């Protein structure tokens, strides 16, 4: 500190004032700097929150169907995205001049299991003699009923994996899934169980081992969302459910629980008569 013993009283007073002013100016500079730092941190936090919200919103938005990885045997988005199966049971192929039968199903849906029991033999016969091209649409409307395991999506993805990798095994695997259908509200089959049933149905172990990757889960979920917003698929209550059946692109609301009713409707469509 400078020696002020030789300063007059007025000079000492002026020096004290100058020192006080200097200290006050330094304090103001520190406060200003701290305000800038605080504001900068707050701005960064706001930007981070905004980016997080944008990211979450984008993640939760339905993905574009055209951008999803689909089975190689699936139809295009414009054609409905299903997996057609021909007379030889090969996915990705159609029967020329055949009636198109679209079926939307969920592997946990008990009504779909009943549909399979009632109509399987008729549909196999009609497909094998070339009357229909069977277009299969696995959807996942009952994920909430599998105790958090998302069984509907996982089983649909497993089916799509077989359709993509071993298209001649889709019917066998489809039948195996319904022959071993878990109860609605259970955890469903594990991925390992899905693999075991696939191998028993003739799917190679190499393909079955891919099930745990859930490669086509997004594809199944996206088409489920799409179906749930397609009024052409809505039932009389104004919603989408499974099984949903289309004959040549038109929803069929006949009694599929009555043996032979669906077969008669298909044959009528084939002959060109009304039903």
Short mmCIF file of C-alpha atoms in Angstrom, two decimals:
data_model
loop_
_atom_site.label_atom_id
_atom_site.label_comp_id
_atom_site.label_asym_id
_atom_site.label_seq_id
_atom_site.Cartn_x
_atom_site.Cartn_y
_atom_site.Cartn_z
CA UNK A 1 0.00 0.00 0.00
CA UNK A 2 1.51 3.45 -0.95
CA UNK A 3 2.84 5.70 1.87
CA UNK A 4 0.39 8.57 2.34
CA UNK A 5 2.01 10.08 5.44
CA UNK A 6 3.11 13.14 3.48
CA UNK A 7 -0.30 13.68 1.85
CA UNK A 8 -2.64 16.36 2.95
CA UNK A 9 -6.01 15.47 4.38
CA UNK A 10 -7.68 16.41 1.09
CA UNK A 11 -5.22 14.29 -0.88
CA UNK A 12 -5.80 11.31 1.40
CA UNK A 13 -9.54 11.74 1.01
CA UNK A 14 -9.22 11.85 -2.79
CA UNK A 15 -6.97 8.80 -2.76
CA UNK A 16 -9.48 6.88 -0.64
CA UNK A 17 -12.23 7.85 -3.02
CA UNK A 18 -10.16 6.74 -6.01
CA UNK A 19 -9.39 3.40 -4.30
CA UNK A 20 -13.08 2.93 -3.47
CA UNK A 21 -14.03 3.73 -7.05
CA UNK A 22 -11.46 1.25 -8.32
CA UNK A 23 -12.78 -1.47 -6.02
CA UNK A 24 -16.37 -0.68 -7.01
CA UNK A 25 -15.49 -0.83 -10.71
CA UNK A 26 -13.72 -4.16 -10.22
CA UNK A 27 -16.75 -5.50 -8.34
CA UNK A 28 -19.04 -4.34 -11.14
CA UNK A 29 -16.81 -6.04 -13.72
CA UNK A 30 -16.90 -9.29 -11.72
CA UNK A 31 -20.68 -9.11 -11.38
CA UNK A 32 -21.05 -8.38 -15.09
CA UNK A 33 -18.77 -11.29 -15.96
CA UNK A 34 -20.71 -13.57 -13.64
CA UNK A 35 -24.00 -12.45 -15.21
CA UNK A 36 -22.65 -13.27 -18.67
CA UNK A 37 -21.51 -16.70 -17.46
CA UNK A 38 -24.87 -17.39 -15.80
CA UNK A 39 -26.80 -16.27 -18.87
CA UNK A 40 -24.55 -18.38 -21.09
CA UNK A 41 -25.11 -21.47 -18.95
CA UNK A 42 -28.87 -20.88 -18.96
CA UNK A 43 -28.87 -20.47 -22.75
CA UNK A 44 -26.94 -23.73 -23.14
CA UNK A 45 -29.39 -25.49 -20.82
CA UNK A 46 -32.37 -24.17 -22.79
CA UNK A 47 -30.79 -25.26 -26.07
CA UNK A 48 -30.08 -28.71 -24.60
CA UNK A 49 -33.69 -29.07 -23.41
CA UNK A 50 -35.06 -27.98 -26.79
CA UNK A 51 -32.81 -30.43 -28.61
CA UNK A 52 -33.84 -33.23 -26.22
CA UNK A 53 -37.53 -32.50 -26.81
CA UNK A 54 -37.03 -32.46 -30.57
CA UNK A 55 -35.12 -35.74 -30.43
CA UNK A 56 -37.78 -37.41 -28.27
CA UNK A 57 -40.59 -36.17 -30.49
CA UNK A 58 -38.84 -37.44 -33.59
CA UNK A 59 -38.15 -40.78 -31.93
CA UNK A 60 -41.81 -41.12 -31.00
CA UNK A 61 -43.15 -40.16 -34.40
CA UNK A 62 -44.23 -43.05 -36.64
CA UNK A 63 -41.44 -43.84 -39.05
CA UNK A 64 -42.06 -43.44 -42.74
CA UNK A 65 -43.15 -46.78 -44.18
CA UNK A 66 -41.02 -46.18 -47.24
CA UNK A 67 -37.90 -45.75 -45.08
CA UNK A 68 -38.34 -48.93 -43.05
CA UNK A 69 -36.41 -52.12 -43.60
CA UNK A 70 -39.02 -54.50 -45.00
CA UNK A 71 -38.77 -58.20 -45.85
CA UNK A 72 -37.49 -58.66 -49.38
CA UNK A 73 -40.65 -60.60 -50.20
CA UNK A 74 -43.08 -57.91 -49.01
CA UNK A 75 -45.18 -55.85 -51.38
CA UNK A 76 -44.35 -52.20 -51.90
CA UNK A 77 -45.91 -49.56 -49.70
CA UNK A 78 -48.26 -48.61 -52.54
CA UNK A 79 -49.39 -52.23 -52.85
CA UNK A 80 -50.19 -52.55 -49.16
CA UNK A 81 -46.99 -53.92 -47.71
CA UNK A 82 -48.22 -57.46 -47.10
CA UNK A 83 -46.37 -60.68 -47.86
CA UNK A 84 -48.02 -62.62 -50.72
CA UNK A 85 -47.79 -66.40 -50.81
CA UNK A 86 -48.42 -68.53 -53.90
CA UNK A 87 -49.70 -72.07 -54.53
CA UNK A 88 -46.33 -73.57 -53.59
CA UNK A 89 -46.26 -71.75 -50.27
CA UNK A 90 -43.49 -69.41 -51.36
CA UNK A 91 -43.54 -65.85 -50.00
CA UNK A 92 -43.07 -63.02 -52.46
CA UNK A 93 -44.88 -64.79 -55.30
CA UNK A 94 -48.48 -64.67 -56.49
CA UNK A 95 -50.90 -66.94 -58.35
CA UNK A 96 -51.73 -65.38 -61.74
CA UNK A 97 -55.37 -64.38 -62.13
CA UNK A 98 -56.15 -65.33 -58.55
CA UNK A 99 -58.45 -63.67 -56.04
CA UNK A 100 -56.37 -61.63 -53.56
CA UNK A 101 -57.09 -62.56 -49.97
CA UNK A 102 -55.50 -60.22 -47.43
CA UNK A 103 -55.40 -61.29 -43.80
CA UNK A 104 -54.36 -59.02 -40.93
CA UNK A 105 -53.49 -61.05 -37.85
CA UNK A 106 -51.75 -60.90 -34.49
CA UNK A 107 -50.03 -64.02 -33.19
CA UNK A 108 -51.35 -63.42 -29.66
CA UNK A 109 -54.93 -62.74 -30.81
CA UNK A 110 -57.23 -65.59 -29.66
CA UNK A 111 -59.74 -64.75 -32.40
CA UNK A 112 -56.96 -65.16 -34.94
CA UNK A 113 -56.24 -68.58 -33.49
CA UNK A 114 -59.90 -69.50 -33.92
CA UNK A 115 -59.85 -68.13 -37.47
CA UNK A 116 -56.90 -70.38 -38.22
CA UNK A 117 -58.67 -73.46 -36.86
CA UNK A 118 -61.87 -72.78 -38.81
CA UNK A 119 -60.42 -71.63 -42.13
CA UNK A 120 -56.90 -73.05 -42.46
CA UNK A 121 -57.80 -76.08 -44.57
CA UNK A 122 -60.01 -74.07 -46.94
CA UNK A 123 -57.37 -71.38 -47.43
CA UNK A 124 -54.63 -73.94 -48.00
CA UNK A 125 -56.77 -75.67 -50.63
CA UNK A 126 -57.74 -72.43 -52.36
CA UNK A 127 -54.13 -71.21 -52.39
CA UNK A 128 -52.74 -74.52 -53.61
CA UNK A 129 -55.21 -74.78 -56.52
CA UNK A 130 -54.45 -71.18 -57.56
CA UNK A 131 -57.79 -69.68 -56.57
CA UNK A 132 -56.22 -67.19 -54.17
CA UNK A 133 -53.00 -65.41 -53.53
CA UNK A 134 -52.74 -65.33 -49.75
CA UNK A 135 -51.38 -61.94 -48.61
CA UNK A 136 -50.24 -62.03 -45.00
CA UNK A 137 -50.10 -58.96 -42.74
CA UNK A 138 -48.62 -59.61 -39.28
CA UNK A 139 -49.58 -56.75 -36.95
CA UNK A 140 -49.08 -56.02 -33.26
CA UNK A 141 -52.23 -54.76 -31.57
CA UNK A 142 -51.84 -56.84 -28.40
CA UNK A 143 -48.36 -55.88 -27.21
CA UNK A 144 -49.93 -54.42 -24.09
CA UNK A 145 -51.34 -57.88 -23.31
CA UNK A 146 -47.98 -59.68 -23.08
CA UNK A 147 -46.69 -58.30 -19.77
CA UNK A 148 -44.12 -56.01 -21.35
CA UNK A 149 -42.47 -58.55 -23.67
CA UNK A 150 -43.99 -57.10 -26.88
CA UNK A 151 -44.78 -60.62 -28.03
CA UNK A 152 -46.97 -59.50 -30.92
CA UNK A 153 -44.16 -57.43 -32.43
CA UNK A 154 -41.48 -60.06 -31.75
CA UNK A 155 -43.47 -62.90 -33.31
CA UNK A 156 -44.42 -60.73 -36.28
CA UNK A 157 -40.76 -59.82 -36.78
CA UNK A 158 -39.78 -63.50 -36.57
CA UNK A 159 -42.35 -64.33 -39.25
CA UNK A 160 -41.02 -61.50 -41.43
CA UNK A 161 -37.46 -62.80 -40.96
CA UNK A 162 -38.50 -66.22 -42.29
CA UNK A 163 -40.33 -64.55 -45.19
CA UNK A 164 -37.18 -62.57 -45.97
CA UNK A 165 -34.59 -65.35 -45.60
CA UNK A 166 -36.45 -68.63 -46.28
CA UNK A 167 -39.63 -67.68 -48.11
CA UNK A 168 -40.62 -71.29 -48.75
CA UNK A 169 -41.05 -71.87 -44.99
CA UNK A 170 -43.55 -69.12 -44.13
CA UNK A 171 -46.70 -71.26 -44.10
CA UNK A 172 -45.08 -73.95 -41.94
CA UNK A 173 -43.82 -71.36 -39.44
CA UNK A 174 -47.15 -69.52 -39.45
CA UNK A 175 -48.95 -72.76 -38.61
CA UNK A 176 -46.42 -73.60 -35.90
CA UNK A 177 -46.98 -70.23 -34.21
CA UNK A 178 -50.72 -70.86 -33.99
CA UNK A 179 -50.27 -74.49 -32.97
CA UNK A 180 -48.25 -73.18 -30.02
CA UNK A 181 -50.12 -69.93 -29.49
CA UNK A 182 -49.69 -68.45 -26.00
CA UNK A 183 -52.66 -67.15 -24.05
CA UNK A 184 -53.53 -63.50 -24.30
CA UNK A 185 -52.22 -61.78 -21.18
CA UNK A 186 -49.26 -64.12 -20.78
CA UNK A 187 -45.66 -63.19 -21.51
CA UNK A 188 -45.91 -65.02 -24.83
CA UNK A 189 -43.17 -67.20 -26.22
CA UNK A 190 -39.55 -66.26 -25.62
CA UNK A 191 -37.22 -65.64 -28.55
CA UNK A 192 -35.61 -69.01 -27.86
CA UNK A 193 -39.00 -70.72 -27.99
CA UNK A 194 -39.77 -68.97 -31.27
CA UNK A 195 -36.46 -70.29 -32.60
CA UNK A 196 -37.22 -73.83 -31.46
CA UNK A 197 -40.66 -73.90 -33.06
CA UNK A 198 -39.24 -72.42 -36.25
CA UNK A 199 -36.59 -75.12 -36.51
CA UNK A 200 -39.23 -77.78 -35.83
CA UNK A 201 -41.21 -76.29 -38.74
CA UNK A 202 -38.24 -76.63 -41.10
CA UNK A 203 -36.61 -73.22 -40.75
CA UNK A 204 -32.82 -73.41 -40.63
CA UNK A 205 -31.08 -72.72 -37.33
CA UNK A 206 -29.10 -69.95 -39.01
CA UNK A 207 -32.28 -68.06 -39.87
CA UNK A 208 -33.98 -68.83 -36.55
CA UNK A 209 -30.98 -67.42 -34.67
CA UNK A 210 -31.72 -64.04 -36.27
CA UNK A 211 -35.04 -63.72 -34.42
CA UNK A 212 -33.43 -62.14 -31.37
CA UNK A 213 -32.24 -59.23 -33.53
CA UNK A 214 -35.89 -58.19 -34.05
CA UNK A 215 -34.88 -56.96 -37.49
CA UNK A 216 -38.39 -56.23 -38.69
CA UNK A 217 -39.92 -54.99 -35.43
CA UNK A 218 -40.18 -51.40 -36.71
CA UNK A 219 -41.78 -52.68 -39.90
CA UNK A 220 -44.44 -54.62 -37.96
CA UNK A 221 -45.14 -51.69 -35.63
CA UNK A 222 -45.34 -49.14 -38.43
CA UNK A 223 -47.81 -51.23 -40.42
CA UNK A 224 -49.84 -51.73 -37.25
CA UNK A 225 -50.07 -47.95 -36.85
CA UNK A 226 -50.95 -47.59 -40.52
CA UNK A 227 -53.71 -50.20 -40.31
CA UNK A 228 -55.09 -48.52 -37.20
CA UNK A 229 -55.57 -45.33 -39.20
CA UNK A 230 -56.87 -46.86 -42.44
CA UNK A 231 -60.64 -46.44 -42.47
CA UNK A 232 -60.93 -49.05 -45.23
CA UNK A 233 -59.92 -51.61 -42.59
CA UNK A 234 -62.25 -50.40 -39.84
CA UNK A 235 -64.94 -52.66 -38.43
CA UNK A 236 -68.54 -51.66 -37.73
CA UNK A 237 -67.45 -50.16 -34.39
CA UNK A 238 -65.13 -47.78 -36.21
CA UNK A 239 -61.81 -49.34 -35.27
CA UNK A 240 -59.23 -51.82 -36.48
CA UNK A 241 -59.01 -55.32 -35.04
CA UNK A 242 -57.83 -58.79 -35.91
CA UNK A 243 -58.52 -60.85 -37.84
CA UNK A 244 -59.35 -58.43 -40.66
CA UNK A 245 -60.06 -60.00 -44.05
CA UNK A 246 -60.04 -58.36 -47.47
CA UNK A 247 -61.25 -60.05 -50.66
CA UNK A 248 -59.82 -58.32 -53.74
CA UNK A 249 -59.07 -55.25 -51.63
CA UNK A 250 -62.52 -54.94 -50.04
CA UNK A 251 -63.17 -55.67 -46.39
CA UNK A 252 -65.22 -58.83 -45.89
CA UNK A 253 -67.49 -58.83 -42.86
CA UNK A 254 -69.01 -62.27 -43.27
CA UNK A 255 -69.09 -64.86 -40.50
CA UNK A 256 -65.59 -66.35 -40.58
CA UNK A 257 -66.46 -68.53 -37.58
CA UNK A 258 -68.84 -70.51 -39.82
CA UNK A 259 -66.96 -73.25 -41.63
CA UNK A 260 -67.07 -72.70 -45.40
CA UNK A 261 -68.46 -69.14 -45.29
CA UNK A 262 -65.17 -67.50 -46.27
CA UNK A 263 -64.53 -70.13 -48.92
CA UNK A 264 -67.95 -69.43 -50.48
CA UNK A 265 -67.24 -65.68 -50.53
CA UNK A 266 -63.91 -66.27 -52.25
CA UNK A 267 -65.43 -68.57 -54.84
CA UNK A 268 -68.14 -66.00 -55.50
CA UNK A 269 -65.45 -63.36 -56.04
CA UNK A 270 -63.62 -65.72 -58.38
CA UNK A 271 -66.73 -66.29 -60.50
CA UNK A 272 -67.54 -62.59 -60.52
CA UNK A 273 -70.86 -62.92 -58.69
CA UNK A 274 -71.84 -60.80 -55.73
CA UNK A 275 -71.91 -62.13 -52.18
#
